[in-house]
Coordinates of C-alpha atoms in Angstrom, one line a residue:
M25 CA 0.0 0.0 0.0
A26 CA 1.3 3.3 -1.0
V27 CA 2.0 5.7 1.9
T28 CA 1.7 9.4 1.2
E29 CA 4.2 11.4 3.1
L30 CA 3.1 14.6 4.7
T31 CA 5.1 17.6 3.3
E32 CA 6.2 20.6 5.3
S33 CA 3.4 22.6 3.7
N34 CA 0.8 20.1 4.8
I35 CA 2.1 20.2 8.4
A36 CA 2.2 24.0 8.4
G37 CA -1.3 24.2 7.0
G38 CA -2.6 21.8 9.6
L39 CA -1.0 23.6 12.4
Q40 CA -2.4 26.9 11.2
W41 CA -5.9 25.5 11.2
L42 CA -5.3 24.0 14.6
C43 CA -4.2 27.4 16.0
F44 CA -7.2 29.2 14.3
L45 CA -9.7 26.7 15.8
F46 CA -8.1 26.8 19.2
S47 CA -8.0 30.6 19.2
W48 CA -11.7 30.7 18.2
A49 CA -12.7 28.3 20.9
L50 CA -10.7 30.3 23.5
F51 CA -12.3 33.5 22.3
A52 CA -15.8 32.1 22.8
F53 CA -14.9 30.7 26.2
Y54 CA -13.3 33.9 27.4
A55 CA -16.2 36.0 26.1
F56 CA -18.6 33.8 28.2
Q57 CA -16.3 34.2 31.3
F58 CA -16.1 37.9 30.7
R59 CA -19.9 38.2 31.0
R60 CA -19.6 36.3 34.3
Q61 CA -17.0 38.8 35.4
T62 CA -14.4 36.1 35.8
C63 CA -12.1 37.1 33.0
G64 CA -9.9 40.1 32.1
W65 CA -9.9 41.8 28.8
E66 CA -6.3 40.8 27.9
V67 CA -6.9 37.1 27.1
I68 CA -10.0 37.9 25.0
Y69 CA -8.1 40.5 22.9
I70 CA -5.2 38.1 22.4
A71 CA -7.4 35.2 21.3
W72 CA -9.3 37.6 18.9
I73 CA -6.2 38.9 17.2
E74 CA -4.7 35.4 17.0
M75 CA -7.8 34.2 15.3
I76 CA -7.8 37.0 12.7
K77 CA -4.1 36.6 12.1
Y78 CA -4.4 32.9 11.2
V79 CA -7.4 33.5 8.9
L80 CA -5.3 36.0 7.0
E81 CA -2.3 33.8 7.0
I82 CA -4.1 30.7 5.8
W83 CA -5.8 32.4 2.8
Y84 CA -3.6 35.5 2.1
G85 CA -0.3 34.8 3.9
D86 CA 1.8 34.7 0.7
Q87 CA 0.3 37.9 -0.8
S88 CA 1.2 41.6 -0.3
P89 CA 1.2 43.3 2.1
F90 CA 1.2 40.3 4.5
T91 CA 4.4 39.1 3.0
V92 CA 6.9 41.7 1.8
R93 CA 9.4 40.7 -0.9
L94 CA 12.5 42.7 -0.9
M95 CA 14.6 43.6 -4.0
S96 CA 17.3 41.3 -2.8
G97 CA 14.9 38.4 -3.1
A98 CA 14.5 37.9 0.7
I99 CA 11.0 37.8 2.2
S100 CA 9.7 39.5 5.3
P101 CA 6.5 38.2 7.0
W102 CA 4.9 41.5 7.9
L103 CA 1.7 39.8 9.0
R104 CA 3.6 38.0 11.8
Y105 CA 5.4 41.2 12.9
G106 CA 2.1 43.1 12.9
E107 CA 0.5 40.5 15.1
W108 CA 3.5 40.7 17.5
L109 CA 3.0 44.4 17.8
L110 CA -0.7 44.0 18.6
T111 CA -0.5 41.0 21.0
C112 CA 2.9 41.1 22.7
P113 CA 2.2 44.3 24.6
V114 CA -1.1 43.0 25.9
I115 CA 0.5 39.7 27.0
L116 CA 3.1 41.7 28.9
I117 CA 0.4 43.9 30.5
A118 CA -1.2 40.7 31.8
L119 CA 2.2 39.3 32.8
S120 CA 3.1 42.5 34.7
R121 CA 0.2 42.0 37.2
V122 CA 0.7 38.2 37.7
G123 CA 1.9 39.2 41.2
A124 CA -0.4 42.2 41.6
S125 CA -4.0 43.2 41.5
E126 CA -6.0 43.3 38.2
G127 CA -5.8 46.7 36.5
N128 CA -3.1 47.8 38.9
Y129 CA -0.2 48.5 36.6
S130 CA 3.2 49.8 37.6
I131 CA 6.7 50.8 36.5
R132 CA 7.5 47.2 35.6
T133 CA 4.6 47.3 33.1
M134 CA 6.3 50.3 31.4
K135 CA 9.7 48.5 31.4
L136 CA 8.2 45.4 29.8
L137 CA 6.3 47.4 27.1
T138 CA 9.3 49.5 26.3
S139 CA 11.8 46.7 26.0
D140 CA 9.3 44.6 24.0
Q141 CA 8.7 47.3 21.5
G142 CA 12.5 47.8 21.1
T143 CA 12.9 44.0 20.5
I144 CA 10.2 43.9 17.8
I145 CA 11.3 47.1 16.0
M146 CA 14.9 45.9 16.0
G147 CA 13.8 42.5 14.7
I148 CA 11.8 44.0 11.8
T149 CA 14.7 46.3 10.9
A150 CA 17.1 43.3 11.0
A151 CA 14.7 41.3 8.7
L152 CA 14.7 44.2 6.2
S153 CA 18.5 44.5 6.3
Q154 CA 21.5 42.5 4.9
G155 CA 24.9 41.4 6.0
N156 CA 26.5 43.1 9.0
V157 CA 23.7 45.6 9.4
K158 CA 21.3 42.6 9.9
V159 CA 23.5 41.1 12.5
C160 CA 23.9 44.5 14.4
F161 CA 20.2 45.1 14.6
F162 CA 19.5 41.5 15.6
F163 CA 21.9 41.8 18.6
V164 CA 20.4 45.2 19.6
G165 CA 17.0 43.4 19.6
L166 CA 18.5 40.7 21.8
M167 CA 19.6 43.3 24.3
Y168 CA 16.1 44.7 24.5
G169 CA 14.8 41.1 24.8
A170 CA 17.2 40.3 27.6
N171 CA 15.7 43.2 29.6
T172 CA 12.2 41.8 28.9
F173 CA 13.2 38.4 30.2
Y174 CA 14.9 39.9 33.3
T175 CA 11.8 42.1 34.2
A176 CA 9.5 39.1 33.6
A177 CA 11.6 37.0 35.9
T178 CA 11.2 39.6 38.7
V179 CA 7.4 39.4 38.2
Y180 CA 7.3 35.7 38.4
L181 CA 9.5 35.5 41.5
E182 CA 7.3 38.1 43.3
A183 CA 4.2 36.2 42.3
F184 CA 5.7 32.9 43.5
R185 CA 6.5 34.5 46.9
N186 CA 3.1 36.1 47.3
I187 CA 0.6 33.5 45.9
D188 CA -1.0 30.8 48.0
D189 CA 1.0 27.6 48.2
D190 CA -1.4 25.5 46.2
L191 CA -1.2 28.0 43.3
K192 CA 2.6 28.1 43.2
P193 CA 2.7 25.2 40.6
L194 CA 0.5 27.3 38.3
V195 CA 3.0 30.2 38.4
K196 CA 5.7 27.7 37.6
Y197 CA 3.8 26.4 34.6
M198 CA 3.3 30.0 33.4
T199 CA 7.0 30.6 33.8
Y200 CA 8.0 27.5 31.9
C201 CA 5.5 28.2 29.1
F202 CA 6.6 31.8 28.8
Y203 CA 10.4 31.3 28.6
S204 CA 10.3 28.1 26.5
S205 CA 8.0 29.8 23.8
W206 CA 9.5 33.2 23.8
C207 CA 13.0 31.8 23.4
M208 CA 11.8 30.1 20.2
F209 CA 11.3 33.3 18.4
P210 CA 14.9 34.6 18.1
I211 CA 16.0 31.1 17.2
L212 CA 13.4 30.8 14.4
F213 CA 14.3 34.3 13.2
V214 CA 18.0 33.4 12.8
A215 CA 17.2 30.0 11.1
G216 CA 14.2 31.2 9.0
P217 CA 14.0 33.0 5.7
E218 CA 14.1 36.5 7.3
G219 CA 17.4 35.5 9.0
F220 CA 19.9 33.3 7.3
G221 CA 17.6 30.8 5.5
H222 CA 18.6 27.6 7.2
I223 CA 14.9 26.4 7.2
T224 CA 12.2 26.8 4.6
P225 CA 9.2 29.3 4.9
A226 CA 7.0 26.3 5.7
G227 CA 9.3 25.1 8.4
S228 CA 9.4 28.6 9.8
I229 CA 5.5 28.7 9.9
I230 CA 5.5 25.3 11.7
G231 CA 7.9 26.6 14.4
H232 CA 6.1 30.0 14.8
T233 CA 2.7 28.3 15.1
I234 CA 3.9 26.0 17.8
A235 CA 5.4 29.0 19.6
D236 CA 2.1 30.9 19.3
L237 CA 0.2 28.0 20.7
L238 CA 2.4 28.0 23.8
S239 CA 3.1 31.7 24.3
K240 CA -0.5 33.0 23.6
N241 CA -3.1 30.2 23.8
L242 CA -1.7 28.0 26.5
W243 CA -0.2 30.8 28.6
G244 CA -3.5 32.7 28.3
I245 CA -5.3 29.7 29.8
F246 CA -2.9 29.6 32.7
D247 CA -3.3 33.4 33.2
W248 CA -7.1 33.2 33.2
W249 CA -7.2 30.2 35.6
L250 CA -4.9 32.0 38.1
D251 CA -7.1 35.2 37.9
Y252 CA -10.2 33.0 38.4
Q253 CA -8.8 31.2 41.4
V254 CA -7.7 34.5 43.1
K255 CA -11.1 36.1 42.5
V256 CA -13.1 33.1 43.7
R257 CA -11.0 33.0 46.9
A258 CA -11.4 36.7 47.5
M259 CA -15.2 36.3 47.1
M260 CA -15.3 33.3 49.5
Q261 CA -13.2 35.2 52.0
D262 CA -15.6 38.2 51.8
E263 CA -18.6 35.9 52.3
E264 CA -16.9 34.4 55.4
D265 CA -16.2 37.9 56.7
D266 CA -19.8 38.9 56.1
E267 CA -21.1 35.9 58.0
E268 CA -18.8 36.6 60.9
G269 CA -19.9 40.2 60.9
E270 CA -23.6 39.2 61.0
E271 CA -22.8 37.0 64.0
G272 CA -20.9 39.8 65.8
E273 CA -22.1 42.8 67.6
E274 CA -25.4 44.3 66.6
G275 CA -24.0 47.7 67.2
N276 CA -21.7 47.4 64.3
K277 CA -24.6 46.4 62.0
A278 CA -26.7 49.3 63.2
M279 CA -23.8 51.7 62.6
M280 CA -23.4 50.6 59.0
L281 CA -27.2 50.9 58.4
A282 CA -27.5 54.3 60.0
A283 CA -28.4 57.2 57.7
A284 CA -25.9 59.5 59.3
T285 CA -22.3 58.7 60.2
P286 CA -21.8 58.7 64.0
P287 CA -19.3 61.3 65.2
H288 CA -16.8 58.6 66.3
T289 CA -16.6 57.1 62.8
A290 CA -14.5 58.5 60.0
T291 CA -15.8 58.6 56.5
V292 CA -13.5 57.3 53.7
I293 CA -14.1 57.3 50.0
L294 CA -12.3 54.7 47.9
G295 CA -11.7 55.7 44.3
D296 CA -10.9 52.4 42.5
P297 CA -11.6 52.7 38.7
Q298 CA -11.0 49.0 38.1
G299 CA -12.8 47.7 41.2
S300 CA -10.2 45.1 41.8
L301 CA -9.1 46.4 45.2
V302 CA -12.5 46.9 46.7
P303 CA -12.6 43.5 48.5
Y304 CA -9.2 44.0 50.0
Y305 CA -9.9 47.5 51.3
T306 CA -13.5 46.7 52.4
K307 CA -12.1 43.9 54.6
A308 CA -9.3 46.1 56.0
F309 CA -11.5 49.2 56.8
A310 CA -14.0 46.9 58.5
K311 CA -11.5 46.6 61.3
L312 CA -11.2 50.4 61.7
P313 CA -13.8 52.9 62.9
A314 CA -14.6 53.9 59.3
K315 CA -17.5 54.0 57.0
L316 CA -16.3 53.2 53.4
A317 CA -17.9 54.5 50.2
V318 CA -16.7 53.2 46.9
V319 CA -16.6 55.1 43.5
D320 CA -15.2 54.1 40.2
S321 CA -14.3 57.4 38.5
F322 CA -13.2 60.9 39.3
E323 CA -16.6 62.3 38.4
S324 CA -18.3 59.9 40.8
L325 CA -15.8 60.9 43.5
L326 CA -16.7 64.6 43.1
D327 CA -20.5 63.7 43.1
E328 CA -20.1 61.7 46.3
L329 CA -18.2 64.5 48.0
D330 CA -20.8 67.1 46.9
D331 CA -23.6 64.8 48.2
M332 CA -22.0 64.3 51.6
K333 CA -21.2 68.0 51.8
E334 CA -24.9 68.9 51.2
A335 CA -25.9 66.3 53.8
G336 CA -23.6 67.9 56.4
R337 CA -21.3 64.8 56.5
K338 CA -17.6 65.3 56.7
V339 CA -15.3 63.1 54.5
D340 CA -12.0 62.6 56.3
M341 CA -10.0 60.8 53.6
C342 CA -10.1 59.8 49.9
L343 CA -8.0 56.8 49.1
V344 CA -7.6 56.9 45.3
A345 CA -5.8 55.2 42.4
P346 CA -2.7 57.0 41.0
T347 CA -4.5 57.3 37.6
L348 CA -7.0 59.8 39.2
L349 CA -4.0 62.1 39.9
E350 CA -3.8 62.7 36.1
H351 CA -7.3 64.1 35.9
Q352 CA -7.3 67.7 34.8
E353 CA -9.7 68.7 37.6
F354 CA -8.0 66.8 40.4
D355 CA -7.1 70.0 42.2
R356 CA -10.8 70.6 42.8
L357 CA -10.6 68.0 45.6
K358 CA -8.4 70.4 47.6
S359 CA -9.9 73.7 46.6
E360 CA -13.6 72.8 47.1
H361 CA -13.5 70.1 49.7
D362 CA -11.6 69.9 53.0
V363 CA -10.5 66.3 52.5
K364 CA -7.2 64.4 52.8
I365 CA -6.0 62.7 49.6
V366 CA -4.1 59.4 50.0
V367 CA -2.9 57.6 46.8
Y368 CA -2.3 53.8 46.8
V369 CA 0.7 52.8 44.7
E370 CA 2.0 49.4 43.8
G371 CA 5.7 49.0 44.5
L372 CA 5.9 52.2 46.5
A373 CA 9.0 51.3 48.4
A374 CA 10.9 50.9 45.1
I375 CA 9.9 54.2 43.6
P376 CA 12.5 57.0 44.0
E377 CA 11.5 60.0 46.0
D378 CA 12.3 62.2 43.0
S379 CA 9.5 60.4 41.1
L380 CA 7.0 61.0 43.9
A381 CA 8.0 64.6 44.6
P382 CA 6.0 66.2 41.7
F383 CA 2.8 64.6 43.0
R384 CA 3.2 65.4 46.7
G385 CA 1.7 68.9 46.2
R386 CA -1.5 67.3 44.9
C387 CA -2.0 64.7 47.7
D388 CA -1.3 64.3 51.4
D389 CA 0.1 60.8 51.5
F390 CA 1.0 57.6 49.7
I391 CA 0.4 54.0 50.7
E392 CA 1.5 50.6 49.4
A393 CA -1.2 48.9 47.3
P394 CA -2.0 45.3 48.0
A395 CA -0.6 42.7 45.7
R396 CA -2.5 39.8 44.2
G397 CA -3.0 37.1 46.8
V398 CA -1.7 39.4 49.6
M399 CA -4.0 41.4 51.9
V400 CA -3.6 45.0 52.8
D401 CA -0.8 46.0 55.1
E402 CA -3.2 46.7 57.9
S403 CA -0.6 48.3 60.2
Q404 CA 0.4 50.8 57.5
L405 CA -3.2 51.5 56.6
A406 CA -4.1 52.1 60.3
Q407 CA -1.3 54.6 60.6
V408 CA -2.3 56.5 57.5
F409 CA -6.0 56.3 58.5
Y410 CA -5.5 57.7 62.1
R411 CA -3.1 60.3 60.8
H412 CA -5.8 61.9 58.6
A413 CA -9.1 60.9 60.1
T414 CA -9.8 64.2 62.0
S415 CA -13.4 63.1 62.9
L416 CA -11.8 60.7 65.4
V417 CA -10.1 63.6 67.3
G418 CA -12.6 65.5 69.4
P419 CA -14.7 65.3 72.6
T420 CA -16.9 62.5 71.1
A421 CA -14.0 60.3 70.1
S422 CA -13.1 57.3 72.1
I423 CA -10.0 57.1 74.2
E424 CA -8.7 54.3 71.9
A425 CA -9.1 56.5 68.8
H426 CA -7.2 59.4 70.5
M427 CA -4.4 57.1 71.4
A428 CA -4.3 55.5 67.9
A429 CA -4.3 58.9 66.2
Q430 CA -1.5 60.2 68.5
T431 CA 0.6 57.0 67.9
A432 CA 0.2 57.4 64.1
I433 CA 1.4 61.0 64.3
L434 CA 4.4 60.1 66.4
L435 CA 5.4 57.3 64.1
A436 CA 5.1 59.7 61.1
I437 CA 7.3 62.3 62.9
Q438 CA 9.9 59.6 63.7
A439 CA 9.9 58.5 60.0
D440 CA 10.4 62.2 59.0
I441 CA 13.3 62.6 61.5
A442 CA 14.9 59.4 60.3
G443 CA 14.6 60.6 56.7
L444 CA 16.2 64.0 57.5
Q445 CA 19.1 62.4 59.3
H446 CA 19.6 60.0 56.4
N447 CA 19.7 62.9 53.9
N448 CA 21.6 65.3 56.2
A449 CA 24.9 64.8 54.3
A450 CA 23.4 65.8 51.0
P451 CA 20.1 67.7 51.4
T452 CA 18.0 67.9 48.3
G453 CA 15.0 69.7 49.7
K454 CA 12.7 66.8 48.7
G455 CA 12.2 65.0 52.0
T456 CA 9.0 63.2 52.9
M457 CA 6.6 65.6 54.5
H458 CA 3.3 64.9 56.2
T459 CA 0.4 67.1 57.1
Y460 CA -0.8 66.6 60.7

């Protein structure tokens, strides 16, 4: 019986169809999960772009402009590079918060995006070049890629330290999947037609399709499952806390249901546009003499402040995301409302004072944001809270509130003195200042 051998083109075509169908299935699945609010936007976007890319590659991959043919006779797969430019930044956005809260991006996000764009641009330039110029641009791209790999490693290590023990293997799988697949791309570039032509175009398609299955589809599944597990556990913890609260003192329940805030309770507004930190801070503020209101935009924050002002209720503190600082009307919080502004920042300890100094005039304090899988630093939050909650200081306040407020102020003064002593040798005029 004659046996028909599969050619490279047959294998490449089969893998392209496999990747298309897998991407389509994942897109449908993620869309369903998104409606259930158990899925971020990143994995949906990646699956959608991947699906469109393989449709174009299957039917029009050899045609212009998806494949560019140079005068030298070399070819450059522009469709592949365009897909990288569209999906790789989103993958790295999702990666940057593997050890942090959803929607809570940071300096490491910017590092990943910057280095990745440099890698892709240098790679495209190398593909369009010849000889020593090609080699030079390729190695510059490798330098950018090395920075991407290093920053990604810090993210994975932080996530591994912070995540629950039973979820640590999942972080390991994500790490293995990321590095094994992303290392394939420079190797395939060198060996493929856009590099030095050691493998055929069909062989290059086979390698890149396998790398796409690992780096986008499989990694996306791991990322979604980790997000899902963290969200479910946070919801379960909140339900347990609610049940414990219902079984606790009736006075606390009456306090939360009261139309007006008692004089010994401070009012705090949480401005969280993404909503991902609400469970964390709700649990933390439940242990403080505070009534928490939540808003999701700067406009909602102003409306809430206006409503409380009309009702004669004092707002002691607004705990807001750093993105709200960029709003053009942010200064209205200070000019129109007597309220303390505290900004939660991820990785606050690693941010230089020079980077924070321009924003200190617009807010009163900074606080470390909770990372994924890790609760709020309640000690730090209590210090910041009692430092700014002026409603707790007065004849109606409890003795415990007075003591806590004074302790918070003393700790802040000690921190300022320590900072001044540390910078005494080379004063910069940019020390950490607090308003008491």
